[in-house]
Amino acid sequence: MKDSINIPFETIEQSISERFELIAGKFPDHQAISDHEGTLTYSELNRMANILAMKLSDKPAPQRQVAVFLSYGKKQFIAIMGILKAGFAYVPIDTAWPAHRIAYTLKDSGASAIITDYENQGQVRALAGASRIINFDEPDLSGDPGNPAVKPKPDDVIHILYTSGSTADPKGVYSSHRNQMHFVKRFTEYLNITPADTFAYYFSLGFSAHAMPSLGILLNGGTLVMYDLKKRGFPGLDDFFQEKGVTICLMIPSVLRHFRSTLKEGFKFRKLRTLLIGGETLYFSDIKQIRPFLRKNTEIINIYASTELFLACAYRIRQETILKQNIIPIGFPVDGMQIDIMDGNGNVCKTGEIGEMSITSRYTALGYWNNPELTMQDYRKDGEITVFSSRDLAFRHADGSVVHVGRKDAMVKIRGQRVDLGEIENTLLANANIQEVAVALKEDPTGNKVLVGYFVGGPGKEVKLEEVRNSLVRRLPDYMIPRFLVSLDSLPSTITGKTDYRSLPDPEWEQMNEAQDKVKQAANPVEAQLTAIFEKHLETHPIGTDENILRAGYDSLKLFVAFDTIEKHFKMKLDLNSFVANPTIEELASIITRHQKAN
């Protein structure tokens, strides 16, 4: 029977490998990792990591960075632990990355060695340059040389994690053993992780969040169960959770929506005690739709974490929690983190005022590898304290909880108004037949900036565009309503599984123009005059006489000006009550014609 009491962190002034060796010595026969090929106990994982560490140490290396380029499975974590035990820093690489990204990562990190396997060694040989190649499948992993005498220091670099940058090339975030130890400590204590826990793992190694479940569970004596989501897909993931007795999992909201759509009515997660959600904005509709599949005492925790900080903020949602807003808060800072929300002048924002999140801590990442300018820009040092500029926008509720509203670059201006694209996405998700959404600001062929909404319907669900548009009209001001709605089979995603906004396709402008050429033409002089007025003031051409003039995308102020012009032109006061029921040029022309005949 596994120990259900967590193992306290007596100190964080040690290395990750030292903490792991302590756990492996305390729980040698506990299951550490399982994948599709089998399981490893802690003693087996420790022994294999020791052998790999010895292999790495048998030749002097000019650099202390080692890349991990292995197929999905438990050998990835044998490699990571072996690298750390040898006193090196690991550089995780997803084998599915494009060749350019892989080559850039190897060069920028300065990796002196690459650990790979038979499946990937051909690709590695083509990209490795002068780096030493170690084939994981060749070393004899039998025997036990014992724990290495090398003991990494708390200040030593543990890894370089490459994430998307604002330029074409990714940026490498590097951190120390001490700071990662503090992350594991606050993660453990916030979730109360014990050796009895089983953490579901289905992430790519190239995803910076891989360290959250892996270190969080392996440094506490629990079990990491691996599921190859890319190969096996969402159908079957529910059975995996039940079979493995998963107690904790971490999901991105977009992944959660996919998973939820595959769950059958009446399904319940039998063992799941904590559902962690992070990486994207979480909405009330997400909670509402997953709740029926959870036990009453299952806790949902919305977290804010980043490669530069790992866990920084969290919000607990229990059965009795009353949610009063559409966007779920990211909550309150965890131990060792201070969060301030600053305006553009460097002043702390008032309650409810949106600003940039500034995080102060002793335990942030150390900076961006080989990029001192960006490091100085985002990391401001004050002795042992670091103030990190997150580029994330948020505001505080009156209770002090923090609400994340998006990245600074996700805020756009429409007609002089600041628009949060996340709010529009949340409104689109209110349609029960829609599974995924994205909203982007696009430039049409004439140079006009227009909002485009993208959506993916749920399996077997029919999404009616008119219903979606009407819902938007009822809930949003006109300047926030996408001019075009595009249905997709799936949203493009980044290598980390998040929505890739840069790859959202442009609407098919030419087809839309062809459709516009088929609009219903004016049938009489009054309709022609009204059409000319609306096209002029709404700055849209052409407008069909049977088109809903109040439809989404038109500026209400411009509509008022158009109606004022119509009243002056026809020298009459419009009664718009009857017009609202059928807001077309045809109907308005009929109202005007009846008025002219009556007078």
XYZ file of C-alpha atoms in Angstrom:
599
model
C 0.000 0.000 0.000
C 1.456 3.313 -1.016
C 2.136 5.924 1.602
C -0.641 8.551 1.396
C 1.363 11.169 3.299
C 3.390 13.594 1.245
C 7.149 13.688 1.666
C 8.126 17.100 3.078
C 10.758 19.237 1.396
C 13.327 19.713 4.135
C 15.307 22.030 1.875
C 15.295 23.380 -1.648
C 19.044 23.988 -1.426
C 19.718 20.788 -3.324
C 19.469 19.402 -6.830
C 16.546 17.691 -8.503
C 18.632 14.520 -8.788
C 19.339 14.479 -5.040
C 15.630 14.736 -4.255
C 14.898 11.956 -6.754
C 17.541 9.698 -5.191
C 15.937 10.283 -1.780
C 12.520 9.233 -3.161
C 13.960 6.225 -5.037
C 15.644 5.058 -1.826
C 12.433 5.441 0.188
C 10.102 3.819 -2.370
C 12.263 1.459 -4.464
C 9.395 -0.867 -5.400
C 6.766 1.771 -6.119
C 5.759 2.103 -9.764
C 7.388 5.267 -11.105
C 6.443 5.367 -14.816
C 4.332 3.344 -17.199
C 3.904 3.651 -20.957
C 2.557 1.451 -23.768
C 5.578 -0.860 -23.419
C 5.527 -1.483 -19.688
C 6.420 -0.075 -16.272
C 9.448 0.976 -14.267
C 9.796 0.987 -10.505
C 11.733 3.764 -8.807
C 14.741 1.518 -8.275
C 14.735 0.530 -11.972
C 14.405 4.137 -13.114
C 17.205 5.208 -10.781
C 19.491 2.376 -11.894
C 19.019 3.061 -15.626
C 19.540 6.789 -15.081
C 22.791 5.998 -13.222
C 24.080 3.947 -16.175
C 23.246 6.717 -18.638
C 24.900 9.297 -16.351
C 28.056 7.201 -16.350
C 27.943 6.978 -20.162
C 27.612 10.786 -20.398
C 30.487 11.351 -18.001
C 32.990 9.047 -19.714
C 34.114 11.818 -22.082
C 34.876 15.441 -21.257
C 32.340 17.878 -22.735
C 32.997 21.534 -23.622
C 29.366 22.428 -22.876
C 27.105 21.165 -20.087
C 23.930 20.947 -22.201
C 22.577 17.643 -23.538
C 19.637 17.419 -25.952
C 16.921 14.766 -25.595
C 15.643 13.602 -28.986
C 13.683 10.433 -28.237
C 10.391 8.880 -29.266
C 7.502 9.225 -26.841
C 7.795 6.984 -23.799
C 9.418 6.426 -20.428
C 12.943 6.430 -21.868
C 12.566 10.214 -22.211
C 12.558 10.471 -18.421
C 15.359 7.958 -17.974
C 17.378 10.278 -20.222
C 16.399 13.432 -18.316
C 17.262 11.944 -14.950
C 20.516 10.521 -16.300
C 21.518 13.922 -17.674
C 20.787 15.625 -14.342
C 22.639 12.957 -12.383
C 25.697 13.567 -14.585
C 25.589 17.252 -13.673
C 24.382 18.398 -17.100
C 21.351 20.447 -18.180
C 18.798 18.861 -20.475
C 17.341 20.399 -23.656
C 14.065 18.673 -24.630
C 13.239 18.441 -28.342
C 10.027 17.198 -29.886
C 10.834 14.778 -32.710
C 7.861 16.220 -34.647
C 9.337 19.724 -34.759
C 10.287 21.087 -38.190
C 13.932 20.563 -39.134
C 14.656 24.307 -38.933
C 13.406 24.518 -35.349
C 15.376 21.426 -34.317
C 18.571 22.700 -35.935
C 18.124 26.134 -34.356
C 17.548 24.630 -30.896
C 20.643 22.427 -31.120
C 22.820 25.316 -32.282
C 21.461 27.948 -29.901
C 21.594 25.698 -26.836
C 25.166 24.628 -27.586
C 24.285 21.017 -26.840
C 27.477 18.981 -26.642
C 25.606 15.693 -26.927
C 22.268 14.386 -28.181
C 20.530 11.354 -26.736
C 18.435 9.616 -29.393
C 17.285 6.140 -30.425
C 17.243 3.890 -33.485
C 13.979 5.401 -34.716
C 15.371 8.950 -34.805
C 19.122 8.542 -35.276
C 18.989 9.233 -39.040
C 17.353 12.608 -38.520
C 19.763 13.429 -35.692
C 22.828 12.618 -37.793
C 21.605 15.072 -40.431
C 21.125 17.866 -37.885
C 23.622 17.221 -35.086
C 26.633 19.006 -36.504
C 29.618 18.420 -34.234
C 27.480 17.237 -31.287
C 28.171 13.812 -29.844
C 25.351 11.320 -30.531
C 24.419 8.794 -27.866
C 22.007 6.074 -28.987
C 19.777 5.188 -26.046
C 19.055 1.780 -27.558
C 22.748 0.781 -27.660
C 24.086 1.188 -24.104
C 23.740 -1.841 -21.854
C 21.345 -0.725 -19.113
C 21.935 -3.796 -16.959
C 23.952 -3.747 -13.744
C 24.022 -0.895 -11.242
C 26.975 1.452 -10.948
C 25.303 3.255 -8.026
C 24.446 6.911 -7.718
C 27.082 9.167 -9.342
C 29.519 10.983 -7.104
C 28.727 14.171 -9.057
C 26.259 16.324 -7.142
C 24.833 19.280 -9.068
C 24.717 22.522 -7.107
C 21.430 24.398 -6.471
C 22.592 27.220 -8.765
C 23.429 24.908 -11.681
C 21.262 25.097 -14.784
C 18.715 22.273 -14.936
C 17.282 22.768 -18.429
C 16.755 25.070 -21.401
C 13.143 25.011 -22.586
C 12.439 26.462 -26.019
C 9.140 28.280 -26.509
C 7.690 30.376 -29.298
C 9.158 33.850 -29.492
C 7.932 37.113 -30.952
C 10.378 36.597 -33.839
C 10.596 33.640 -36.200
C 12.970 31.757 -33.883
C 12.035 30.244 -30.507
C 13.539 31.531 -27.267
C 15.248 29.317 -24.709
C 14.224 29.747 -21.081
C 16.741 28.403 -18.574
C 16.366 27.773 -14.867
C 18.300 26.478 -11.850
C 17.852 23.376 -9.698
C 16.928 25.559 -6.709
C 14.173 27.382 -8.527
C 12.766 24.164 -9.968
C 12.885 22.592 -6.514
C 10.827 25.482 -5.166
C 8.349 25.023 -8.009
C 7.946 21.344 -7.125
C 7.566 22.277 -3.454
C 4.775 24.821 -4.073
C 3.124 22.525 -6.642
C 3.235 19.604 -4.203
C 1.898 21.560 -1.267
C -0.874 23.272 -3.209
C -2.138 19.950 -4.614
C -1.117 17.841 -1.595
C 0.615 15.318 -3.874
C 1.466 12.024 -2.173
C 2.983 8.680 -3.236
C -0.601 7.425 -3.643
C -1.224 9.748 -6.596
C -1.234 8.822 -10.280
C -0.659 11.655 -12.759
C -1.827 11.331 -16.378
C 0.871 12.437 -18.832
C 0.161 12.973 -22.553
C 2.358 15.959 -23.347
C 5.055 16.358 -25.928
C 8.506 16.652 -24.393
C 8.840 19.912 -26.297
C 5.968 21.375 -24.266
C 7.435 23.335 -21.353
C 4.632 22.083 -19.070
C 6.082 18.552 -19.294
C 8.057 19.293 -16.130
C 4.918 20.057 -14.119
C 3.458 16.527 -13.958
C 6.774 14.701 -14.356
C 8.777 16.437 -11.625
C 5.654 16.985 -9.552
C 4.973 13.259 -9.325
C 8.462 11.680 -9.584
C 9.870 13.784 -6.753
C 7.002 12.661 -4.510
C 6.948 8.891 -5.053
C 3.771 8.813 -7.148
C 3.177 7.237 -10.554
C 3.427 8.915 -13.959
C 1.234 7.124 -16.521
C 1.994 8.029 -20.145
C -0.556 8.106 -22.966
C 0.554 8.889 -26.524
C -2.239 11.268 -27.495
C -0.811 11.952 -30.968
C -0.916 8.288 -31.917
C -3.904 7.021 -29.928
C -6.214 10.061 -30.052
C -8.950 11.068 -27.632
C -11.193 7.996 -28.000
C -9.840 5.593 -25.403
C -8.397 8.272 -23.131
C -11.410 7.859 -20.829
C -10.712 4.117 -20.489
C -7.056 4.941 -19.848
C -8.019 7.195 -16.936
C -10.188 4.463 -15.421
C -7.736 1.616 -16.001
C -4.752 3.509 -14.538
C -6.719 5.024 -11.646
C -5.659 8.580 -12.567
C -6.022 10.932 -9.583
C -4.527 14.137 -11.064
C -4.355 15.461 -14.606
C -3.464 18.729 -16.307
C -5.302 19.893 -19.423
C -5.277 22.914 -21.708
C -8.883 24.163 -22.172
C -8.865 23.365 -25.907
C -7.685 19.808 -25.124
C -10.343 19.510 -22.415
C -13.052 20.484 -24.927
C -11.879 17.803 -27.362
C -11.759 15.198 -24.611
C -15.165 16.149 -23.221
C -16.756 15.739 -26.643
C -15.724 12.037 -26.671
C -17.192 11.231 -23.247
C -20.418 9.240 -23.202
C -23.409 10.315 -21.150
C -23.256 8.788 -17.676
C -19.454 8.460 -17.653
C -17.719 9.349 -14.367
C -14.011 9.657 -13.577
C -13.836 7.180 -10.714
C -10.535 8.215 -9.140
C -9.865 11.746 -10.398
C -9.530 14.058 -7.391
C -7.916 17.078 -9.078
C -8.416 18.448 -12.574
C -5.819 21.119 -13.330
C -6.576 23.483 -16.190
C -4.168 26.060 -17.580
C -2.435 27.503 -20.615
C -5.461 29.260 -22.125
C -8.495 31.217 -20.959
C -10.993 29.043 -19.063
C -14.675 29.869 -19.426
C -17.762 29.134 -17.367
C -19.098 26.987 -20.215
C -16.024 24.741 -19.906
C -16.771 24.101 -16.224
C -20.463 23.554 -16.885
C -19.797 20.993 -19.610
C -17.176 18.909 -17.765
C -18.874 18.925 -14.342
C -21.370 16.090 -15.109
C -18.451 13.706 -15.691
C -16.695 14.471 -12.373
C -17.369 13.167 -8.901
C -18.886 15.619 -6.437
C -15.636 15.955 -4.506
C -13.405 16.373 -7.598
C -11.655 19.714 -7.400
C -11.024 21.840 -10.488
C -8.050 24.187 -10.235
C -7.517 26.903 -12.818
C -3.834 27.779 -12.838
C -1.597 30.446 -14.272
C 1.843 29.127 -15.120
C 4.496 29.942 -17.677
C 7.854 28.643 -18.796
C 9.484 31.578 -16.988
C 7.645 30.977 -13.702
C 5.927 27.604 -13.672
C 3.062 27.657 -11.145
C 2.425 31.239 -10.031
C -1.304 31.633 -9.438
C -4.240 29.267 -8.853
C -7.991 29.252 -8.270
C -9.816 26.365 -6.600
C -13.276 25.424 -7.865
C -15.190 23.044 -5.667
C -18.768 21.797 -5.908
C -19.988 24.654 -3.714
C -17.998 27.375 -5.528
C -20.273 30.017 -7.018
C -18.955 31.325 -10.329
C -20.242 34.806 -11.100
C -18.399 35.544 -14.321
C -17.837 34.035 -17.759
C -14.046 34.119 -17.537
C -12.810 31.969 -14.659
C -10.214 33.738 -12.459
C -6.679 32.419 -12.266
C -7.044 33.170 -8.570
C -4.420 34.068 -6.036
C -0.607 33.939 -5.977
C 0.897 30.732 -4.605
C 3.729 30.561 -2.076
C 6.777 32.578 -3.119
C 4.959 34.627 -5.765
C 3.731 38.240 -5.641
C 1.501 39.505 -8.452
C 0.918 43.172 -9.228
C -1.143 44.569 -12.092
C 0.484 47.650 -13.571
C -0.746 50.328 -15.940
C 1.289 51.782 -18.798
C 2.884 54.341 -16.469
C 4.183 51.788 -13.976
C 1.450 52.403 -11.394
C -0.561 49.671 -9.674
C -4.005 49.371 -11.273
C -7.197 49.874 -9.323
C -9.674 47.040 -8.766
C -11.270 46.107 -12.086
C -8.703 48.014 -14.154
C -6.857 46.015 -16.808
C -3.067 46.117 -16.802
C 0.018 43.962 -17.286
C 0.801 41.283 -14.720
C 4.131 41.837 -12.974
C 5.365 38.846 -10.933
C 7.931 39.253 -8.162
C 9.741 36.190 -6.799
C 13.072 34.659 -5.819
C 12.207 31.613 -7.909
C 11.698 32.660 -11.516
C 13.677 31.245 -14.411
C 17.116 32.782 -14.855
C 16.426 34.374 -18.232
C 16.570 33.724 -21.957
C 19.515 31.675 -23.170
C 21.931 33.645 -25.349
C 19.584 36.634 -25.304
C 20.761 39.155 -22.685
C 18.767 42.018 -24.230
C 15.427 40.230 -23.886
C 16.437 38.978 -20.432
C 17.128 42.521 -19.249
C 13.833 43.656 -20.750
C 11.649 41.055 -19.014
C 13.666 40.264 -15.848
C 14.472 43.150 -13.520
C 16.830 42.103 -10.726
C 16.712 43.583 -7.241
C 19.247 41.596 -5.252
C 17.909 38.042 -4.937
C 14.464 39.161 -6.076
C 13.354 39.191 -9.718
C 10.487 41.219 -11.122
C 9.199 39.509 -14.266
C 7.176 41.377 -16.904
C 4.729 38.763 -18.105
C 3.149 40.521 -21.133
C -0.134 39.070 -19.854
C -3.119 41.318 -19.203
C -5.325 40.905 -16.137
C -7.436 42.702 -13.545
C -8.377 42.083 -9.918
C -11.805 41.393 -8.512
C -12.846 43.073 -5.274
C -11.963 39.832 -3.424
C -8.368 40.104 -4.668
C -8.558 37.262 -7.177
C -6.831 37.823 -10.505
C -8.630 37.441 -13.850
C -6.427 36.844 -16.871
C -7.857 38.464 -20.020
C -5.212 37.601 -22.612
C -1.829 38.511 -23.982
C -0.947 42.113 -24.748
C -0.715 41.218 -28.424
C -4.238 39.705 -28.309
C -5.759 43.104 -27.535
C -6.815 44.908 -30.684
C -8.504 48.230 -31.400
C -11.681 48.368 -33.435
C -13.134 51.797 -34.210
C -11.003 53.237 -31.420
C -12.334 50.722 -28.884
C -10.035 48.223 -27.154
C -11.332 44.733 -27.810
C -10.372 41.549 -25.990
C -10.613 38.755 -28.547
C -11.054 36.280 -25.683
C -14.395 37.835 -24.765
C -15.662 37.288 -28.309
C -14.428 33.686 -28.199
C -16.241 33.124 -24.923
C -19.467 34.411 -26.489
C -19.086 32.051 -29.445
C -18.609 29.133 -27.037
C -22.027 29.865 -25.527
C -23.438 27.901 -28.489
C -23.753 24.327 -27.192
C -23.037 22.888 -30.658
C -19.659 24.617 -30.942
C -16.603 22.825 -29.575
C -13.689 25.146 -30.377
C -13.374 28.776 -31.369
C -10.834 31.418 -32.293
C -11.132 35.062 -33.265
C -8.546 37.011 -35.254
C -8.153 40.461 -36.750
C -7.572 40.081 -40.490
C -6.908 42.487 -43.342
C -9.132 42.086 -46.396
C -7.857 42.628 -49.966
C -8.863 46.298 -49.853
C -6.787 46.904 -46.712
C -9.674 47.074 -44.225
C -9.199 45.489 -40.787
C -12.039 43.070 -40.003
C -12.756 40.602 -37.228
C -13.076 36.972 -38.305
C -14.558 34.306 -36.049
C -13.608 30.643 -36.517
C -15.452 27.699 -35.012
C -15.405 23.905 -34.970
C -18.686 22.109 -34.420
C -18.947 19.280 -31.913
C -19.116 15.690 -33.216
C -22.462 15.158 -34.940
C -23.562 18.718 -34.168
C -25.055 21.124 -36.691
C -24.051 24.750 -36.275
C -26.384 27.255 -37.910
C -24.602 30.466 -38.843
C -27.676 32.624 -38.387
C -28.131 31.345 -34.811
C -24.489 32.065 -34.023
C -24.707 35.544 -35.489
C -27.937 36.337 -33.656
C -26.367 35.197 -30.386
C -23.438 37.542 -30.960
C -25.767 40.444 -31.723
C -27.644 39.887 -28.459
C -24.518 39.699 -26.313
C -21.881 41.996 -27.811
C -21.635 45.616 -28.944
C -21.575 45.921 -32.721
C -17.864 46.771 -32.953
C -16.987 43.435 -31.300
C -18.994 41.263 -33.675
C -16.942 39.367 -36.288
C -17.789 40.465 -39.807
C -17.133 36.942 -41.072
C -17.723 33.529 -39.463
C -15.704 30.597 -40.784
C -16.436 26.951 -40.068
C -13.363 24.684 -39.850
C -12.910 20.955 -39.345
C -10.226 21.759 -36.761
C -8.294 24.764 -35.547
C -4.572 24.936 -36.362
C -2.450 24.234 -33.308
C 1.069 25.009 -32.171
C 3.573 22.340 -31.241
C 2.360 22.686 -27.636
C -1.278 22.008 -28.506
C -2.508 25.583 -28.159
C -4.428 27.358 -30.903
C -2.060 28.717 -33.555
C -3.596 32.100 -34.318
C -0.940 32.947 -36.888
C -2.038 29.985 -39.020
C -5.767 30.734 -39.050
C -6.731 30.909 -42.744
C -8.032 34.044 -44.382
C -11.693 33.943 -45.360
C -12.191 33.131 -49.031
C -12.531 36.752 -50.021
C -13.190 36.052 -53.713
C -16.052 33.672 -52.995
C -17.535 36.216 -50.616
C -17.285 38.871 -53.325
C -19.019 36.512 -55.763
C -21.783 35.978 -53.224
C -22.081 39.727 -52.826
C -22.462 40.096 -56.617
C -25.612 37.978 -56.351
C -27.320 40.233 -53.805
C -30.871 41.268 -54.501
C -30.997 44.521 -56.451
C -33.345 47.459 -55.904
C -36.743 46.917 -57.569
C -37.932 50.536 -57.470
C -36.606 54.103 -57.020
C -37.217 54.164 -53.228
C -35.242 50.945 -52.698
C -32.476 52.346 -54.920
C -32.298 55.586 -52.916
C -32.240 53.680 -49.592
C -29.548 51.318 -50.870
C -27.336 54.243 -51.888
C -27.748 55.895 -48.461
C -26.944 52.736 -46.512
C -23.967 51.827 -48.703
C -22.547 55.316 -48.265
C -22.922 55.588 -44.493
C -22.186 51.945 -43.626
C -19.201 51.988 -46.000
C -20.242 48.633 -47.405
C -20.936 47.683 -51.013
C -23.083 46.068 -52.198
C -26.008 45.737 -49.771
C -28.924 43.569 -50.898
C -32.448 44.838 -50.487
C -33.375 41.650 -48.603
C -30.365 41.868 -46.274
C -30.783 42.374 -42.535
C -29.538 45.940 -42.035
C -29.151 45.347 -38.308
C -26.961 42.312 -38.868
C -23.678 41.789 -37.092
C -20.705 43.865 -38.108
C -22.389 47.210 -38.789
C -21.525 50.193 -36.650
C -24.587 51.342 -34.678
C -23.432 54.959 -34.816
C -23.261 54.795 -38.613
C -26.739 53.250 -38.657
C -28.112 56.191 -36.673
C -26.523 58.609 -39.162
C -28.014 56.629 -42.060
C -31.508 56.715 -40.538
C -31.177 60.445 -39.878
C -30.213 60.979 -43.522
C -33.197 58.893 -44.666
C -35.612 60.957 -42.544
C -34.237 64.195 -43.973
C -34.206 62.866 -47.544
C -37.801 61.610 -47.462
C -38.975 64.379 -45.119
C -40.639 62.044 -42.655
C -40.174 60.674 -39.133
C -39.538 56.953 -39.229
C -41.427 54.592 -36.939
C -38.801 51.899 -36.596
C -40.817 49.537 -34.372
C -42.356 47.729 -37.340
C -39.049 47.879 -39.201
C -37.142 45.988 -36.457
C -39.251 42.885 -37.032
C -38.049 42.754 -40.650
C -35.040 45.105 -40.916
C -34.493 45.114 -44.670
C -34.392 47.835 -47.318
C -37.463 46.222 -48.877
C -39.457 46.647 -45.660
C -38.212 50.193 -45.056
C -39.119 51.110 -48.651
C -42.626 49.751 -48.075
C -42.994 51.863 -44.907
C -41.853 55.007 -46.780
C -44.068 54.268 -49.803
C -47.140 53.810 -47.579
C -46.324 57.079 -45.825
C -45.979 58.920 -49.163
C -49.315 57.592 -50.428
C -51.066 58.514 -47.183
C -49.807 62.083 -47.457
